[in-house]
Amino acid sequence: MDELRKLFRQAADHAADYRWTLAERPVGVPVDQDALDRAFAVPLPAAPTPPGEVLAELVAAAEPGLIASAGPRYFGFVVGGASPAATAADMLAAGWDQVAFNAVSSPAAMAAEAAAGTWLKELLGIPATASVGYVTGGQAANTAGLAAARHQVLADAGWDVERRGLLGAPPVRVFAGAERHATVDRSLRLLGLGTDAVREVPAGPQGAVDPAALAAALRDAGTGPTIVCLQAGNVNTGAFDELRTACDLVHRHGGWVHVDGAFGLWAAAAPTTRHLVDGIETADSWACDGHKWLNLPYDTAFAFCARPDVHAAAMSYAAAYLVGSGGAPAGADLTAESSRRARGFAAWAGLRELGRDGVAALVERCCALARRFADGLTAAGFEVVNDVVLNQVLVGFGDDADTDRVVAATQADGTCWVGATTWRGRRLMRISVSNATTTEADVDRSVAAITRLARRTGGGVVHFRS
């Protein structure tokens, strides 16, 4: 017992020391990948190694290759840093080592998922009767939602896709915006619908679906199984589809609406941004990440469905050796995984730590900091090309080559980390503000670094956006 306690404390101490230094660590620095690979690629020993030695070797090997993505100046990929209570709960989840299959394999895991799911639905404006599946990320959440959609639109056409498959099934049309997230397409591939099923709907100036174009596309398509993928938070601009208008339109055509809200769905939790998701409750399924804006540990995301029976019909299975827990579908009934880690403990702890007001404050603060980024870079003479309605900022530094040089220099500098994207045919710096620990000082420090590096690398001052 003493040895186990000592080992776990050493692991916790290493983790705490790392997290304590995040604010002043270089965020991303060049790594000698060959040296890192060699540090890990030692011969597998024939004899056992004491756990304490293994832990020390792991820390020594990993440290040079750790990216400070949990820190306050990491602005790439819409990444949030895990909060203290959620991180501690995740450490407990690893120690408890529960199999979150159902209430027979772990009653506590299912209770935590149910309670946190209730809170999530309240915060996000999703109907209280909806089901919640705890999955790995937006990809898995989109796949679960679209699996439910596939089940129902084919059932409405008299086809049992779970029993009969897709061979000979009525063709399913999937309408999705031109600027949908790429995981939607991969989900369609995984579900056997294929990307050829997509009927692309033009996007408006900021990347949201054009409602008139969607109406015309549905009208021209005639009848048949129909799924429409909407977006709450464009991955580049943060723009939102007009959810209420689109949902009403799709339902008049007998279709299913799935909303990809990986990070944008959190706008529902804050009074100043809630209007962006007006009508969210009228959709049929929703995907949302927890390890983005909610600042939960990796990997945590949520697949919601307005029809729990449909959700379970699409995702669950039975076997003679399995013991059911009875009651409403839960746990592995709502995901593609049986051997599931107990993600609900961290979700419960993270939500309990923040509370309703804390989640709202987190969203509003990040949005304000994104506007501060935009204002600072605009004042420095650079071009912010999107309407900053949420936590996403797109910046140009002259031509594409200039922008790529500025992004590369910023990543190498270590003050902050930003990504790059191509939007509307242009290379742009993509800044995502979603960490609970980011401050105004972090933004100002980052703006100063980007400005310094842009001028050093030839990223010119460009015309102001009108």
Coordinates of C-alpha atoms in Angstrom, one line a residue:
M1 CA 0.0 0.0 0.0
D2 CA 2.8 2.5 0.9
E3 CA 4.5 1.8 -2.5
L4 CA 1.3 2.4 -4.4
R5 CA 0.5 5.5 -2.5
K6 CA 4.1 6.8 -3.1
L7 CA 3.8 6.1 -6.9
F8 CA 0.5 7.8 -7.3
R9 CA 1.7 10.8 -5.4
Q10 CA 4.8 11.0 -7.5
A11 CA 2.6 11.0 -10.7
A12 CA 0.3 13.7 -9.2
D13 CA 3.3 15.8 -8.2
H14 CA 4.8 15.6 -11.7
A15 CA 1.4 16.6 -13.2
A16 CA 0.9 19.5 -10.7
D17 CA 4.5 20.8 -11.3
Y18 CA 3.9 20.8 -15.0
R19 CA 0.5 22.6 -14.8
W20 CA 1.9 25.1 -12.3
T21 CA 4.6 26.2 -14.8
L22 CA 2.4 26.4 -17.9
A23 CA 1.8 30.1 -17.8
E24 CA 5.5 30.8 -18.3
R25 CA 6.6 27.8 -20.4
P26 CA 7.4 28.3 -24.1
V27 CA 4.1 27.3 -25.7
G28 CA 5.5 25.5 -28.7
V29 CA 9.2 25.2 -29.5
P30 CA 11.0 23.2 -32.2
V31 CA 11.5 19.5 -31.1
D32 CA 14.2 17.1 -32.1
Q33 CA 11.8 14.4 -33.1
D34 CA 14.6 11.8 -33.7
A35 CA 16.0 12.4 -30.2
L36 CA 12.5 12.1 -28.8
D37 CA 11.8 8.9 -30.6
R38 CA 15.1 7.5 -29.4
A39 CA 14.3 8.4 -25.8
F40 CA 11.1 6.2 -26.0
A41 CA 12.5 3.5 -28.3
V42 CA 14.6 1.7 -25.7
P43 CA 14.7 -2.1 -25.9
L44 CA 11.9 -3.8 -24.1
P45 CA 13.5 -5.4 -21.0
A46 CA 13.2 -9.1 -20.3
A47 CA 12.7 -8.6 -16.6
P48 CA 10.1 -6.4 -14.9
T49 CA 11.0 -2.8 -14.0
P50 CA 9.9 -1.2 -10.7
P51 CA 7.0 1.1 -11.3
G52 CA 8.8 4.1 -9.8
E53 CA 11.6 3.7 -12.3
V54 CA 9.2 3.4 -15.1
L55 CA 7.4 6.6 -14.1
A56 CA 10.7 8.5 -13.8
E57 CA 11.8 7.2 -17.3
L58 CA 8.5 8.3 -18.8
V59 CA 8.7 11.8 -17.4
A60 CA 12.3 12.2 -18.6
A61 CA 11.5 10.9 -22.1
A62 CA 8.3 12.9 -22.5
E63 CA 9.2 16.3 -21.1
P64 CA 11.1 17.6 -24.2
G65 CA 8.2 16.8 -26.4
L66 CA 5.3 18.2 -24.4
I67 CA 3.4 21.1 -25.9
A68 CA 1.9 23.6 -23.5
S69 CA -1.6 23.3 -25.1
A70 CA -3.2 23.4 -21.7
G71 CA -1.7 26.8 -21.0
P72 CA -3.2 30.3 -21.4
R73 CA -1.4 31.3 -24.7
Y74 CA -2.3 28.3 -26.8
F75 CA -4.7 29.5 -29.5
G76 CA -4.7 26.6 -31.9
F77 CA -7.4 24.1 -32.9
V78 CA -10.0 25.4 -30.3
V79 CA -8.2 23.7 -27.4
G80 CA -9.1 24.4 -23.8
G81 CA -7.0 23.5 -20.8
A82 CA -8.5 21.0 -18.3
S83 CA -9.8 22.7 -15.1
P84 CA -8.3 21.7 -11.7
A85 CA -11.4 19.8 -10.4
A86 CA -11.9 18.0 -13.8
T87 CA -8.3 17.0 -14.0
A88 CA -8.3 15.7 -10.4
A89 CA -11.5 13.8 -11.1
D90 CA -9.9 12.3 -14.2
M91 CA -7.0 11.1 -12.1
L92 CA -9.5 9.4 -9.8
A93 CA -11.2 7.9 -12.8
A94 CA -7.9 6.3 -13.8
G95 CA -7.4 5.1 -10.3
W96 CA -10.9 3.7 -9.9
D97 CA -10.5 2.0 -13.3
Q98 CA -14.2 1.6 -13.9
V99 CA -15.8 0.0 -17.0
A100 CA -18.5 2.5 -18.0
F101 CA -20.5 0.1 -20.0
N102 CA -23.7 0.3 -17.9
A103 CA -25.0 0.4 -14.4
V104 CA -24.0 -3.2 -13.8
S105 CA -20.3 -2.7 -14.7
S106 CA -20.2 0.7 -12.8
P107 CA -23.2 2.2 -11.1
A108 CA -21.2 5.3 -10.1
A109 CA -20.1 6.0 -13.6
M110 CA -23.6 5.9 -14.9
A111 CA -24.9 8.1 -12.1
A112 CA -22.2 10.7 -12.9
E113 CA -23.0 10.6 -16.6
A114 CA -26.8 11.0 -15.9
A115 CA -26.3 13.9 -13.6
A116 CA -23.8 15.7 -15.7
G117 CA -26.0 15.1 -18.8
T118 CA -28.9 16.8 -17.1
W119 CA -26.7 19.9 -16.4
L120 CA -25.4 19.9 -19.9
K121 CA -28.8 19.9 -21.5
E122 CA -29.9 22.7 -19.2
L123 CA -26.8 24.8 -20.1
L124 CA -27.0 24.1 -23.9
G125 CA -30.8 24.5 -24.3
I126 CA -31.3 20.9 -25.4
P127 CA -34.6 19.2 -24.4
A128 CA -34.5 17.6 -21.0
T129 CA -35.8 14.3 -22.5
A130 CA -32.8 14.0 -25.0
S131 CA -30.3 11.2 -24.5
V132 CA -26.6 11.9 -23.9
G133 CA -23.8 9.6 -25.1
Y134 CA -20.3 10.3 -23.7
V135 CA -17.8 9.9 -26.6
T136 CA -14.2 10.8 -27.5
G137 CA -14.7 13.9 -29.5
G138 CA -16.7 15.8 -32.2
Q139 CA -16.0 13.1 -34.7
A140 CA -17.6 10.4 -32.6
A141 CA -20.4 12.7 -31.6
N142 CA -21.2 13.5 -35.2
T143 CA -21.1 9.8 -36.1
A144 CA -23.5 8.9 -33.4
G145 CA -25.9 11.7 -34.3
L146 CA -25.8 10.9 -38.0
A147 CA -26.2 7.2 -37.3
A148 CA -29.4 8.1 -35.4
A149 CA -30.5 10.2 -38.4
R150 CA -29.7 7.4 -40.9
H151 CA -31.8 5.0 -38.8
Q152 CA -34.8 7.3 -38.6
V153 CA -35.0 8.6 -42.1
L154 CA -34.7 5.1 -43.5
A155 CA -37.3 3.8 -41.0
D156 CA -39.7 6.5 -42.2
A157 CA -39.1 5.1 -45.7
G158 CA -39.9 1.5 -44.5
W159 CA -36.3 0.3 -44.4
D160 CA -34.6 -1.3 -41.4
V161 CA -31.0 -0.3 -41.9
E162 CA -29.6 -2.1 -38.8
R163 CA -31.0 -5.4 -40.1
R164 CA -30.8 -5.0 -43.9
G165 CA -27.8 -2.6 -44.3
L166 CA -27.7 -0.1 -47.1
L167 CA -27.6 -2.4 -50.2
G168 CA -30.9 -1.8 -51.9
A169 CA -32.0 0.9 -49.4
P170 CA -33.7 4.1 -50.6
P171 CA -31.0 6.7 -51.3
V172 CA -30.3 9.1 -48.4
R173 CA -29.7 12.8 -49.3
V174 CA -27.5 14.7 -47.0
F175 CA -27.6 18.5 -47.3
A176 CA -24.7 20.3 -45.7
G177 CA -23.1 23.7 -45.9
A178 CA -20.1 24.3 -48.2
E179 CA -18.0 25.2 -45.0
R180 CA -19.0 22.2 -42.9
H181 CA -16.4 20.6 -40.7
A182 CA -14.5 17.8 -42.4
T183 CA -15.6 15.3 -39.7
V184 CA -19.1 15.4 -41.1
D185 CA -17.8 13.9 -44.3
R186 CA -15.8 11.2 -42.5
S187 CA -18.8 10.3 -40.5
L188 CA -20.8 9.8 -43.7
R189 CA -18.0 7.5 -45.0
L190 CA -18.0 5.5 -41.8
L191 CA -21.7 5.1 -41.9
G192 CA -21.7 3.8 -45.5
L193 CA -23.5 6.8 -46.9
G194 CA -20.4 8.2 -48.6
T195 CA -19.5 11.7 -49.5
D196 CA -21.4 11.5 -52.8
A197 CA -24.5 11.6 -50.7
V198 CA -23.7 15.3 -49.8
R199 CA -25.7 18.0 -51.6
E200 CA -23.6 21.0 -50.8
V201 CA -25.5 24.2 -49.9
P202 CA -23.8 27.5 -50.6
A203 CA -22.5 29.6 -47.6
G204 CA -23.0 33.2 -46.9
P205 CA -20.3 35.8 -46.4
Q206 CA -19.2 34.5 -43.0
G207 CA -19.5 30.8 -43.8
A208 CA -23.0 30.1 -42.5
V209 CA -25.5 28.2 -44.7
D210 CA -27.6 30.5 -46.9
P211 CA -31.2 29.8 -45.8
A212 CA -32.7 30.7 -49.2
A213 CA -30.2 28.3 -50.8
L214 CA -31.2 25.6 -48.4
A215 CA -34.9 26.1 -49.1
A216 CA -34.3 25.9 -52.8
A217 CA -32.1 22.8 -52.5
L218 CA -34.8 21.0 -50.5
R219 CA -37.6 22.1 -52.8
D220 CA -35.7 21.0 -55.9
A221 CA -34.7 17.6 -54.4
G222 CA -38.2 16.3 -54.1
T223 CA -39.1 13.6 -51.6
G224 CA -37.0 10.9 -50.0
P225 CA -34.9 10.2 -46.9
T226 CA -33.3 13.5 -46.0
I227 CA -30.7 14.6 -43.4
V228 CA -29.5 18.2 -43.0
C229 CA -26.3 19.0 -41.2
L230 CA -26.2 22.4 -39.6
Q231 CA -23.3 24.2 -37.9
A232 CA -23.2 26.1 -34.6
G233 CA -19.8 27.8 -34.9
N234 CA -18.0 27.8 -38.2
V235 CA -14.6 26.2 -37.7
N236 CA -12.9 29.3 -39.2
T237 CA -15.1 32.3 -38.5
G238 CA -17.3 31.1 -35.6
A239 CA -20.4 32.0 -37.7
F240 CA -23.7 30.2 -36.9
D241 CA -26.4 28.8 -39.3
E242 CA -29.9 30.2 -38.7
L243 CA -31.0 27.2 -36.7
R244 CA -34.6 28.0 -36.1
T245 CA -35.3 28.9 -39.7
A246 CA -33.4 25.9 -41.0
C247 CA -34.9 23.4 -38.6
D248 CA -38.5 24.5 -39.4
L249 CA -37.7 24.2 -43.1
V250 CA -36.2 20.8 -42.9
H251 CA -39.0 19.4 -40.7
R252 CA -41.6 20.6 -43.2
H253 CA -39.8 18.4 -45.7
G254 CA -39.8 15.5 -43.3
G255 CA -36.1 15.5 -42.7
W256 CA -33.7 15.1 -39.7
V257 CA -31.5 18.0 -38.5
H258 CA -28.1 17.2 -37.0
V259 CA -26.2 20.1 -35.5
D260 CA -22.4 20.1 -35.4
G261 CA -21.7 22.3 -32.4
A262 CA -18.3 21.1 -31.3
F263 CA -17.5 24.4 -29.7
G264 CA -20.2 26.8 -30.8
L265 CA -23.0 25.1 -28.9
W266 CA -21.5 26.6 -25.7
A267 CA -22.8 30.0 -26.9
A268 CA -26.1 28.8 -25.4
A269 CA -24.6 28.9 -21.9
A270 CA -24.0 32.7 -21.9
P271 CA -26.6 35.5 -22.0
T272 CA -24.6 37.6 -24.4
T273 CA -24.2 34.9 -27.0
R274 CA -27.4 32.8 -26.5
H275 CA -29.1 34.5 -29.4
L276 CA -26.6 32.9 -31.8
V277 CA -28.2 29.5 -31.2
D278 CA -31.8 30.5 -31.3
G279 CA -33.9 27.5 -32.1
I280 CA -31.3 25.0 -31.1
E281 CA -33.9 23.0 -29.2
T282 CA -35.8 22.3 -32.4
A283 CA -33.1 20.1 -33.9
D284 CA -33.0 16.3 -33.7
S285 CA -29.4 15.5 -32.8
W286 CA -26.4 17.5 -31.6
A287 CA -22.6 17.1 -31.3
C288 CA -20.6 19.0 -28.7
D289 CA -17.1 18.8 -27.3
G290 CA -16.2 19.0 -23.6
H291 CA -12.5 19.2 -24.0
K292 CA -12.8 22.4 -26.0
W293 CA -14.6 25.3 -24.4
L294 CA -15.8 23.5 -21.3
N295 CA -12.1 22.9 -20.4
L296 CA -12.5 19.2 -19.6
P297 CA -9.6 16.7 -20.0
Y298 CA -9.1 14.8 -23.2
D299 CA -11.0 12.9 -24.4
T300 CA -14.6 14.0 -23.6
A301 CA -17.5 14.9 -25.9
F302 CA -21.2 14.5 -26.0
A303 CA -23.7 13.1 -28.6
F304 CA -27.3 14.2 -27.8
C305 CA -30.4 12.9 -29.5
A306 CA -34.0 14.1 -29.1
R307 CA -35.2 10.5 -29.6
P308 CA -33.4 8.3 -27.1
D309 CA -35.1 5.2 -28.6
V310 CA -33.7 6.1 -32.0
H311 CA -30.2 6.8 -30.5
A312 CA -30.2 3.4 -28.9
A313 CA -31.5 1.6 -32.0
A314 CA -28.7 3.0 -34.0
M315 CA -25.9 2.4 -31.5
S316 CA -26.7 -0.4 -29.0
Y317 CA -26.2 -4.1 -29.3
A318 CA -26.9 -7.2 -27.2
A319 CA -25.1 -10.4 -26.4
A320 CA -25.9 -13.5 -24.3
Y321 CA -23.1 -12.9 -21.9
L322 CA -23.9 -9.3 -21.2
V323 CA -26.1 -8.3 -18.3
G324 CA -28.5 -5.4 -19.0
S325 CA -29.2 -2.8 -16.4
G326 CA -32.7 -2.1 -17.4
G327 CA -34.2 1.4 -17.6
A328 CA -33.6 4.1 -20.2
P329 CA -30.7 3.7 -22.7
A330 CA -27.4 4.8 -21.2
G331 CA -23.7 4.2 -21.3
A332 CA -22.6 2.0 -24.1
D333 CA -26.1 1.9 -25.5
L334 CA -25.5 5.4 -26.9
T335 CA -21.9 5.1 -28.2
A336 CA -19.8 2.9 -30.5
E337 CA -17.7 1.7 -27.6
S338 CA -18.2 -1.0 -25.0
S339 CA -15.0 -0.7 -23.1
R340 CA -15.5 2.9 -22.1
R341 CA -13.5 5.0 -19.7
A342 CA -15.6 6.8 -17.1
R343 CA -15.7 10.2 -18.7
G344 CA -18.7 11.3 -16.6
F345 CA -16.6 11.8 -13.5
A346 CA -14.6 14.6 -15.0
A347 CA -17.6 16.1 -16.7
W348 CA -19.5 16.2 -13.4
A349 CA -16.6 17.7 -11.5
G350 CA -15.8 20.3 -14.2
L351 CA -19.4 21.5 -14.3
R352 CA -19.7 21.4 -10.5
E353 CA -16.5 23.5 -10.2
L354 CA -17.7 26.2 -12.6
G355 CA -21.5 26.3 -12.0
R356 CA -23.9 27.9 -14.3
D357 CA -22.5 31.4 -13.8
G358 CA -18.9 30.1 -14.2
V359 CA -19.6 28.5 -17.6
A360 CA -21.3 31.7 -18.8
A361 CA -18.4 33.8 -17.6
L362 CA -15.9 31.5 -19.3
V363 CA -17.7 31.8 -22.7
E364 CA -18.2 35.6 -22.4
R365 CA -14.6 36.1 -21.3
C366 CA -13.1 34.2 -24.2
C367 CA -15.3 36.1 -26.7
A368 CA -14.1 39.4 -25.2
L369 CA -10.5 38.2 -25.4
A370 CA -11.0 37.2 -29.1
R371 CA -12.3 40.8 -29.8
R372 CA -9.3 42.1 -27.9
F373 CA -7.0 40.1 -30.2
A374 CA -8.8 41.4 -33.3
D375 CA -8.7 45.0 -32.0
G376 CA -5.0 44.7 -31.2
L377 CA -3.9 43.2 -34.5
T378 CA -6.1 45.7 -36.4
A379 CA -4.5 48.6 -34.5
A380 CA -1.1 47.2 -35.5
G381 CA -2.2 47.5 -39.2
F382 CA -3.0 43.8 -40.0
E383 CA -6.2 42.6 -41.6
V384 CA -8.9 40.8 -39.5
V385 CA -11.1 39.2 -42.2
N386 CA -14.0 37.7 -40.2
D387 CA -16.7 39.2 -38.1
V388 CA -15.6 38.2 -34.6
V389 CA -18.9 37.0 -33.2
L390 CA -17.5 34.3 -31.0
N391 CA -13.9 33.1 -30.1
Q392 CA -12.4 32.8 -33.6
V393 CA -10.2 35.4 -35.3
L394 CA -8.8 35.2 -38.8
V395 CA -5.9 37.5 -39.7
G396 CA -4.0 38.2 -43.0
F397 CA -0.5 39.5 -43.2
G398 CA -0.2 40.4 -46.8
D399 CA 0.0 37.6 -49.4
D400 CA -0.2 33.9 -48.6
A401 CA 3.5 33.4 -48.3
D402 CA 3.8 36.3 -45.9
T403 CA 1.0 34.9 -43.7
D404 CA 2.6 31.4 -43.6
R405 CA 5.9 33.0 -42.6
V406 CA 4.3 34.9 -39.8
V407 CA 2.5 31.8 -38.5
A408 CA 5.7 29.7 -38.6
A409 CA 7.7 32.4 -36.9
T410 CA 5.0 32.7 -34.1
Q411 CA 5.0 28.9 -33.6
A412 CA 8.8 28.8 -33.3
D413 CA 9.0 31.9 -31.0
G414 CA 7.2 30.2 -28.2
T415 CA 5.3 33.2 -26.8
C416 CA 2.0 31.8 -28.1
W417 CA 0.8 29.1 -30.5
V418 CA -1.5 29.9 -33.4
G419 CA -2.6 27.9 -36.4
A420 CA -3.1 28.6 -40.1
T421 CA -6.0 27.9 -42.3
T422 CA -7.2 28.5 -45.9
W423 CA -10.5 30.3 -46.0
R424 CA -12.1 31.7 -49.2
G425 CA -8.9 31.0 -51.1
R426 CA -6.6 32.9 -48.7
R427 CA -4.0 31.7 -46.2
L428 CA -4.8 33.2 -42.8
M429 CA -3.7 33.0 -39.2
R430 CA -6.4 31.3 -37.2
I431 CA -6.7 32.3 -33.5
S432 CA -9.0 30.4 -31.2
V433 CA -9.5 31.6 -27.6
S434 CA -11.0 28.9 -25.4
N435 CA -8.8 28.4 -22.3
A436 CA -10.2 29.4 -18.9
T437 CA -6.9 30.7 -17.7
T438 CA -6.2 33.1 -20.6
T439 CA -6.0 36.8 -19.4
E440 CA -6.0 40.2 -21.1
A441 CA -2.2 40.2 -20.4
D442 CA -1.8 37.0 -22.3
V443 CA -3.6 38.4 -25.3
D444 CA -1.6 41.6 -25.2
R445 CA 1.7 39.7 -24.9
S446 CA 0.7 37.6 -27.8
V447 CA -0.4 40.5 -30.0
A448 CA 3.0 42.2 -29.3
A449 CA 4.9 39.0 -30.2
I450 CA 2.9 38.5 -33.4
T451 CA 3.4 42.1 -34.4
R452 CA 7.1 42.0 -33.7
L453 CA 7.5 38.7 -35.7
A454 CA 5.4 39.9 -38.6
R455 CA 7.5 43.0 -39.1
R456 CA 10.7 41.0 -38.8
T457 CA 9.7 38.3 -41.3
G458 CA 8.2 40.7 -43.8
G459 CA 4.5 40.3 -43.1
G460 CA 3.5 43.7 -44.2
V461 CA 1.0 46.1 -42.8
V462 CA -2.0 45.8 -45.0
H463 CA -5.1 47.9 -45.6
F464 CA -7.7 48.1 -42.9
R465 CA -10.9 46.1 -43.3
S466 CA -13.8 48.4 -44.0

